Amino acid sequence: MKTALVVALAMAASGCANRPLNGGHTDAVPVPAPTSERVVEEPVAPAPVRSDFRPRVSCSTNVAPEERVELEMVDTLTARGRAYAALAQLEKTQQKNIEYWLRYGQLQAKTQQLQRARSVFETLVERCETGEAHHGLGMVMVKQGDLQSGLSALRRAARLLPASPDVRNDYGYALLMAGRHDEARFELITALELENGAGRARQNLAAAYMLSGDSAGLERLRQDYHYTDDELAHARSLANQLRRF
């Protein structure tokens, strides 16, 4: 039950995250179906932490013009919420650059192929050591219920990409899940300021203030960033979910 809630919360907050290169999960990600429904759909035993799929990834940053066109088509489909179609488009021709493989891992995660996504990001981390790879790996680990490993990967991503609002937001949210509210607030404030007061960090940061019982801080946040009643209601619901966790 605890693992199922970890997955649901992680999906609600971030989605795998990532904009096509620096975290594409500003898009809303649907909350997974209840556990009982998933059992019907996936009656087999859970896969091991590491799968046999070991992709031959490339760390090259060189993207030919025609390859860029293909990647932009994939990004358009992803932005429209058509992750399965985006993955099919991506698989038409395998490219030899890291942008291709980051999208491949992200789309595997979006289509719930978490073991395959984890293998992609683990390989990218081992061979390329990029912040984007650590970010993707951390988000997959959190979705799998491996919160502590996910935190470690996201912390590394934040060190490699300190000015990425998506990374700082996702790391902050994972810290909230771990009950580390003060640390989470630092990351989420950073994400909010990097986004000039916009983005998903708004609700996450408000929830962090609620969880720490800092009503004065929450009021300052509301005034400084002009929170709506709907946003605060969403943040309150999120905080209640995290308290149960």
CSV table of C-alpha atoms in Angstrom, one decimal:
chain,number,residue,atom,x,y,z
A,1,MET,CA,0.0,0.0,0.0
A,2,LYS,CA,2.8,2.3,0.9
A,3,THR,CA,4.5,1.7,-2.5
A,4,ALA,CA,1.3,2.3,-4.4
A,5,LEU,CA,0.9,5.7,-2.7
A,6,VAL,CA,4.5,6.6,-3.5
A,7,VAL,CA,3.8,5.9,-7.2
A,8,ALA,CA,0.6,7.9,-7.2
A,9,LEU,CA,2.1,10.9,-5.5
A,10,ALA,CA,5.1,10.9,-7.7
A,11,MET,CA,3.0,10.7,-10.9
A,12,ALA,CA,0.8,13.5,-9.7
A,13,ALA,CA,3.6,15.8,-9.0
A,14,SER,CA,5.9,15.3,-11.9
A,15,GLY,CA,5.5,12.8,-14.5
A,16,CYS,CA,8.6,11.8,-15.9
A,17,ALA,CA,9.8,14.0,-16.3
A,18,ASN,CA,11.0,16.0,-18.4
A,19,ARG,CA,10.7,18.6,-21.1
A,20,PRO,CA,12.4,17.2,-24.1
A,21,LEU,CA,15.8,17.8,-22.6
A,22,ASN,CA,15.6,19.5,-19.3
A,23,GLY,CA,12.5,17.9,-17.8
A,24,GLY,CA,9.3,17.5,-19.9
A,25,HIS,CA,6.9,17.0,-17.3
A,26,THR,CA,5.3,20.4,-17.1
A,27,ASP,CA,2.5,18.4,-18.8
A,28,ALA,CA,-0.1,17.0,-16.5
A,29,VAL,CA,0.4,13.3,-15.9
A,30,PRO,CA,-2.6,11.2,-15.1
A,31,VAL,CA,-2.7,9.5,-11.7
A,32,PRO,CA,-2.4,5.7,-12.0
A,33,ALA,CA,-5.4,3.6,-11.7
A,34,PRO,CA,-6.1,2.1,-8.2
A,35,THR,CA,-4.0,-0.9,-7.2
A,36,SER,CA,-6.9,-3.3,-7.7
A,37,GLU,CA,-7.3,-2.2,-11.3
A,38,ARG,CA,-3.6,-2.5,-12.1
A,39,VAL,CA,-3.5,-6.0,-10.8
A,40,VAL,CA,-6.1,-7.0,-13.4
A,41,GLU,CA,-4.1,-5.4,-16.1
A,42,GLU,CA,-0.7,-6.7,-14.9
A,43,PRO,CA,-1.2,-10.1,-13.3
A,44,VAL,CA,2.5,-11.1,-13.6
A,45,ALA,CA,5.0,-10.8,-10.8
A,46,PRO,CA,7.0,-7.5,-10.5
A,47,ALA,CA,10.1,-7.4,-12.6
A,48,PRO,CA,13.5,-7.3,-10.9
A,49,VAL,CA,15.0,-3.9,-10.2
A,50,ARG,CA,17.4,-4.3,-13.1
A,51,SER,CA,16.1,-5.7,-16.4
A,52,ASP,CA,18.0,-7.7,-19.1
A,53,PHE,CA,17.5,-4.8,-21.5
A,54,ARG,CA,20.8,-2.9,-21.8
A,55,PRO,CA,20.5,-0.3,-24.6
A,56,ARG,CA,23.5,0.7,-26.7
A,57,VAL,CA,23.1,4.4,-25.9
A,58,SER,CA,25.2,7.2,-27.4
A,59,CYS,CA,26.5,10.2,-25.5
A,60,SER,CA,27.0,12.3,-28.7
A,61,THR,CA,25.4,15.7,-28.7
A,62,ASN,CA,25.6,16.0,-32.5
A,63,VAL,CA,22.1,16.1,-34.0
A,64,ALA,CA,21.7,16.3,-37.8
A,65,PRO,CA,19.0,18.6,-39.2
A,66,GLU,CA,16.8,15.8,-40.4
A,67,GLU,CA,17.2,14.1,-37.0
A,68,ARG,CA,16.1,17.4,-35.3
A,69,VAL,CA,13.0,17.4,-37.4
A,70,GLU,CA,12.1,13.9,-36.2
A,71,LEU,CA,12.8,14.8,-32.6
A,72,GLU,CA,10.5,17.9,-32.9
A,73,MET,CA,7.7,15.7,-34.2
A,74,VAL,CA,8.2,13.5,-31.2
A,75,ASP,CA,8.1,16.5,-28.9
A,76,THR,CA,4.9,17.7,-30.5
A,77,LEU,CA,3.1,14.4,-29.9
A,78,THR,CA,4.4,14.3,-26.4
A,79,ALA,CA,3.1,17.8,-25.7
A,80,ARG,CA,-0.3,16.8,-26.9
A,81,GLY,CA,-0.4,13.9,-24.5
A,82,ARG,CA,0.1,11.2,-27.1
A,83,ALA,CA,3.0,9.4,-25.5
A,84,TYR,CA,2.4,6.1,-27.2
A,85,ALA,CA,2.3,7.7,-30.6
A,86,ALA,CA,5.4,9.7,-29.7
A,87,LEU,CA,7.3,6.5,-28.7
A,88,ALA,CA,6.2,4.8,-32.0
A,89,GLN,CA,7.5,7.8,-33.9
A,90,LEU,CA,10.8,7.8,-32.0
A,91,GLU,CA,11.3,4.1,-32.6
A,92,LYS,CA,11.0,4.5,-36.4
A,93,THR,CA,14.7,5.3,-36.7
A,94,GLN,CA,17.2,4.9,-33.9
A,95,GLN,CA,19.5,8.0,-33.7
A,96,LYS,CA,23.0,8.1,-32.3
A,97,ASN,CA,22.8,11.1,-30.0
A,98,ILE,CA,21.9,11.6,-26.3
A,99,GLU,CA,18.8,13.7,-27.1
A,100,TYR,CA,17.2,10.7,-28.7
A,101,TRP,CA,18.0,8.4,-25.7
A,102,LEU,CA,16.7,10.9,-23.2
A,103,ARG,CA,13.4,11.1,-25.0
A,104,TYR,CA,13.4,7.3,-25.3
A,105,GLY,CA,13.8,6.9,-21.5
A,106,GLN,CA,11.2,9.5,-20.8
A,107,LEU,CA,8.6,8.0,-23.1
A,108,GLN,CA,9.2,4.5,-21.8
A,109,ALA,CA,8.4,5.9,-18.3
A,110,LYS,CA,5.3,7.8,-19.6
A,111,THR,CA,4.0,4.6,-21.1
A,112,GLN,CA,4.6,2.8,-17.8
A,113,GLN,CA,7.5,0.7,-19.1
A,114,LEU,CA,9.4,1.6,-15.9
A,115,GLN,CA,12.0,-1.2,-16.0
A,116,ARG,CA,12.9,-0.4,-19.6
A,117,ALA,CA,13.1,3.3,-18.7
A,118,ARG,CA,15.3,2.6,-15.7
A,119,SER,CA,17.7,0.6,-17.9
A,120,VAL,CA,18.0,3.4,-20.3
A,121,PHE,CA,18.7,6.0,-17.7
A,122,GLU,CA,21.1,3.7,-15.7
A,123,THR,CA,23.1,3.2,-18.9
A,124,LEU,CA,23.1,7.0,-19.6
A,125,VAL,CA,24.3,7.7,-16.1
A,126,GLU,CA,27.0,5.1,-16.4
A,127,ARG,CA,28.3,6.2,-19.8
A,128,CYS,CA,27.4,9.9,-20.0
A,129,GLU,CA,27.0,11.2,-16.5
A,130,THR,CA,24.6,14.0,-17.4
A,131,GLY,CA,22.2,15.8,-15.1
A,132,GLU,CA,19.3,14.9,-17.4
A,133,ALA,CA,20.2,11.2,-17.0
A,134,HIS,CA,20.3,11.4,-13.2
A,135,HIS,CA,17.0,13.3,-13.3
A,136,GLY,CA,15.3,10.7,-15.4
A,137,LEU,CA,16.7,7.9,-13.3
A,138,GLY,CA,15.6,9.5,-10.1
A,139,MET,CA,12.1,10.0,-11.2
A,140,VAL,CA,11.7,6.4,-12.4
A,141,MET,CA,13.1,5.2,-9.1
A,142,VAL,CA,10.5,7.3,-7.2
A,143,LYS,CA,7.7,5.9,-9.4
A,144,GLN,CA,8.9,2.4,-8.6
A,145,GLY,CA,8.7,3.1,-4.9
A,146,ASP,CA,12.5,3.3,-4.4
A,147,LEU,CA,12.4,6.7,-2.7
A,148,GLN,CA,15.9,6.7,-1.1
A,149,SER,CA,17.6,5.8,-4.3
A,150,GLY,CA,15.5,8.3,-6.2
A,151,LEU,CA,16.5,11.0,-3.8
A,152,SER,CA,20.2,10.2,-4.3
A,153,ALA,CA,19.8,10.4,-8.1
A,154,LEU,CA,17.8,13.6,-7.9
A,155,ARG,CA,20.3,15.2,-5.6
A,156,ARG,CA,23.1,14.5,-8.1
A,157,ALA,CA,20.9,15.9,-10.9
A,158,ALA,CA,20.4,19.1,-8.9
A,159,ARG,CA,24.2,19.5,-8.5
A,160,LEU,CA,24.8,19.0,-12.2
A,161,LEU,CA,21.8,21.2,-13.2
A,162,PRO,CA,21.5,23.7,-10.4
A,163,ALA,CA,19.5,26.2,-12.5
A,164,SER,CA,16.9,23.7,-13.8
A,165,PRO,CA,13.5,24.5,-12.3
A,166,ASP,CA,12.2,21.0,-13.2
A,167,VAL,CA,15.0,19.3,-11.4
A,168,ARG,CA,14.8,21.4,-8.3
A,169,ASN,CA,11.0,21.0,-8.2
A,170,ASP,CA,11.2,17.2,-8.6
A,171,TYR,CA,13.9,16.9,-6.0
A,172,GLY,CA,11.9,19.2,-3.6
A,173,TYR,CA,8.8,17.1,-4.1
A,174,ALA,CA,10.7,13.8,-3.4
A,175,LEU,CA,12.0,15.4,-0.2
A,176,LEU,CA,8.5,16.2,0.8
A,177,MET,CA,7.6,12.6,0.3
A,178,ALA,CA,10.5,11.7,2.6
A,179,GLY,CA,9.2,14.1,5.3
A,180,ARG,CA,12.2,16.4,4.9
A,181,HIS,CA,10.1,19.6,4.8
A,182,ASP,CA,12.8,22.2,5.4
A,183,GLU,CA,15.1,20.8,2.7
A,184,ALA,CA,12.2,20.5,0.4
A,185,ARG,CA,11.2,24.1,0.9
A,186,PHE,CA,14.6,25.3,-0.1
A,187,GLU,CA,14.5,23.4,-3.4
A,188,LEU,CA,10.9,24.4,-4.2
A,189,ILE,CA,11.6,28.1,-3.5
A,190,THR,CA,14.6,27.9,-5.8
A,191,ALA,CA,12.4,26.3,-8.5
A,192,LEU,CA,9.7,28.9,-8.1
A,193,GLU,CA,12.1,31.8,-8.4
A,194,LEU,CA,13.8,30.2,-11.4
A,195,GLU,CA,10.4,30.0,-13.1
A,196,ASN,CA,9.6,33.6,-12.1
A,197,GLY,CA,6.7,32.5,-9.9
A,198,ALA,CA,5.2,30.1,-12.4
A,199,GLY,CA,5.3,26.3,-12.8
A,200,ARG,CA,4.4,23.2,-10.8
A,201,ALA,CA,6.5,24.4,-7.8
A,202,ARG,CA,3.7,26.8,-6.8
A,203,GLN,CA,1.4,24.1,-5.4
A,204,ASN,CA,4.3,22.0,-4.1
A,205,LEU,CA,5.8,24.9,-2.2
A,206,ALA,CA,2.4,25.9,-0.7
A,207,ALA,CA,2.0,22.3,0.4
A,208,ALA,CA,5.5,22.4,2.0
A,209,TYR,CA,4.5,25.4,4.1
A,210,MET,CA,1.3,23.7,5.1
A,211,LEU,CA,3.1,20.6,6.1
A,212,SER,CA,5.6,22.5,8.3
A,213,GLY,CA,2.7,24.5,9.9
A,214,ASP,CA,4.2,27.8,8.8
A,215,SER,CA,1.0,29.9,8.3
A,216,ALA,CA,2.9,33.2,8.3
A,217,GLY,CA,5.2,32.0,5.5
A,218,LEU,CA,2.2,30.6,3.6
A,219,GLU,CA,0.5,34.0,3.8
A,220,ARG,CA,3.7,35.8,2.6
A,221,LEU,CA,3.9,33.3,-0.3
A,222,ARG,CA,0.2,33.9,-1.2
A,223,GLN,CA,0.7,37.7,-1.2
A,224,ASP,CA,4.0,37.7,-3.1
A,225,TYR,CA,2.9,35.3,-5.8
A,226,HIS,CA,-0.8,36.0,-5.9
A,227,TYR,CA,-2.1,32.5,-5.3
A,228,THR,CA,-5.7,31.8,-6.2
A,229,ASP,CA,-8.1,30.0,-3.9
A,230,ASP,CA,-8.1,27.0,-6.3
A,231,GLU,CA,-4.3,26.7,-6.1
A,232,LEU,CA,-4.4,26.8,-2.3
A,233,ALA,CA,-7.1,24.2,-2.3
A,234,HIS,CA,-5.0,22.0,-4.6
A,235,ALA,CA,-2.0,22.5,-2.3
A,236,ARG,CA,-4.0,21.6,0.7
A,237,SER,CA,-5.2,18.4,-0.9
A,238,LEU,CA,-1.6,17.5,-1.8
A,239,ALA,CA,-0.5,18.2,1.8
A,240,ASN,CA,-3.2,15.9,3.1
A,241,GLN,CA,-2.0,13.1,0.8
A,242,LEU,CA,1.6,13.6,2.0
A,243,ARG,CA,0.5,13.5,5.6
A,244,ARG,CA,-1.1,10.1,5.1
A,245,PHE,CA,2.0,8.9,3.4
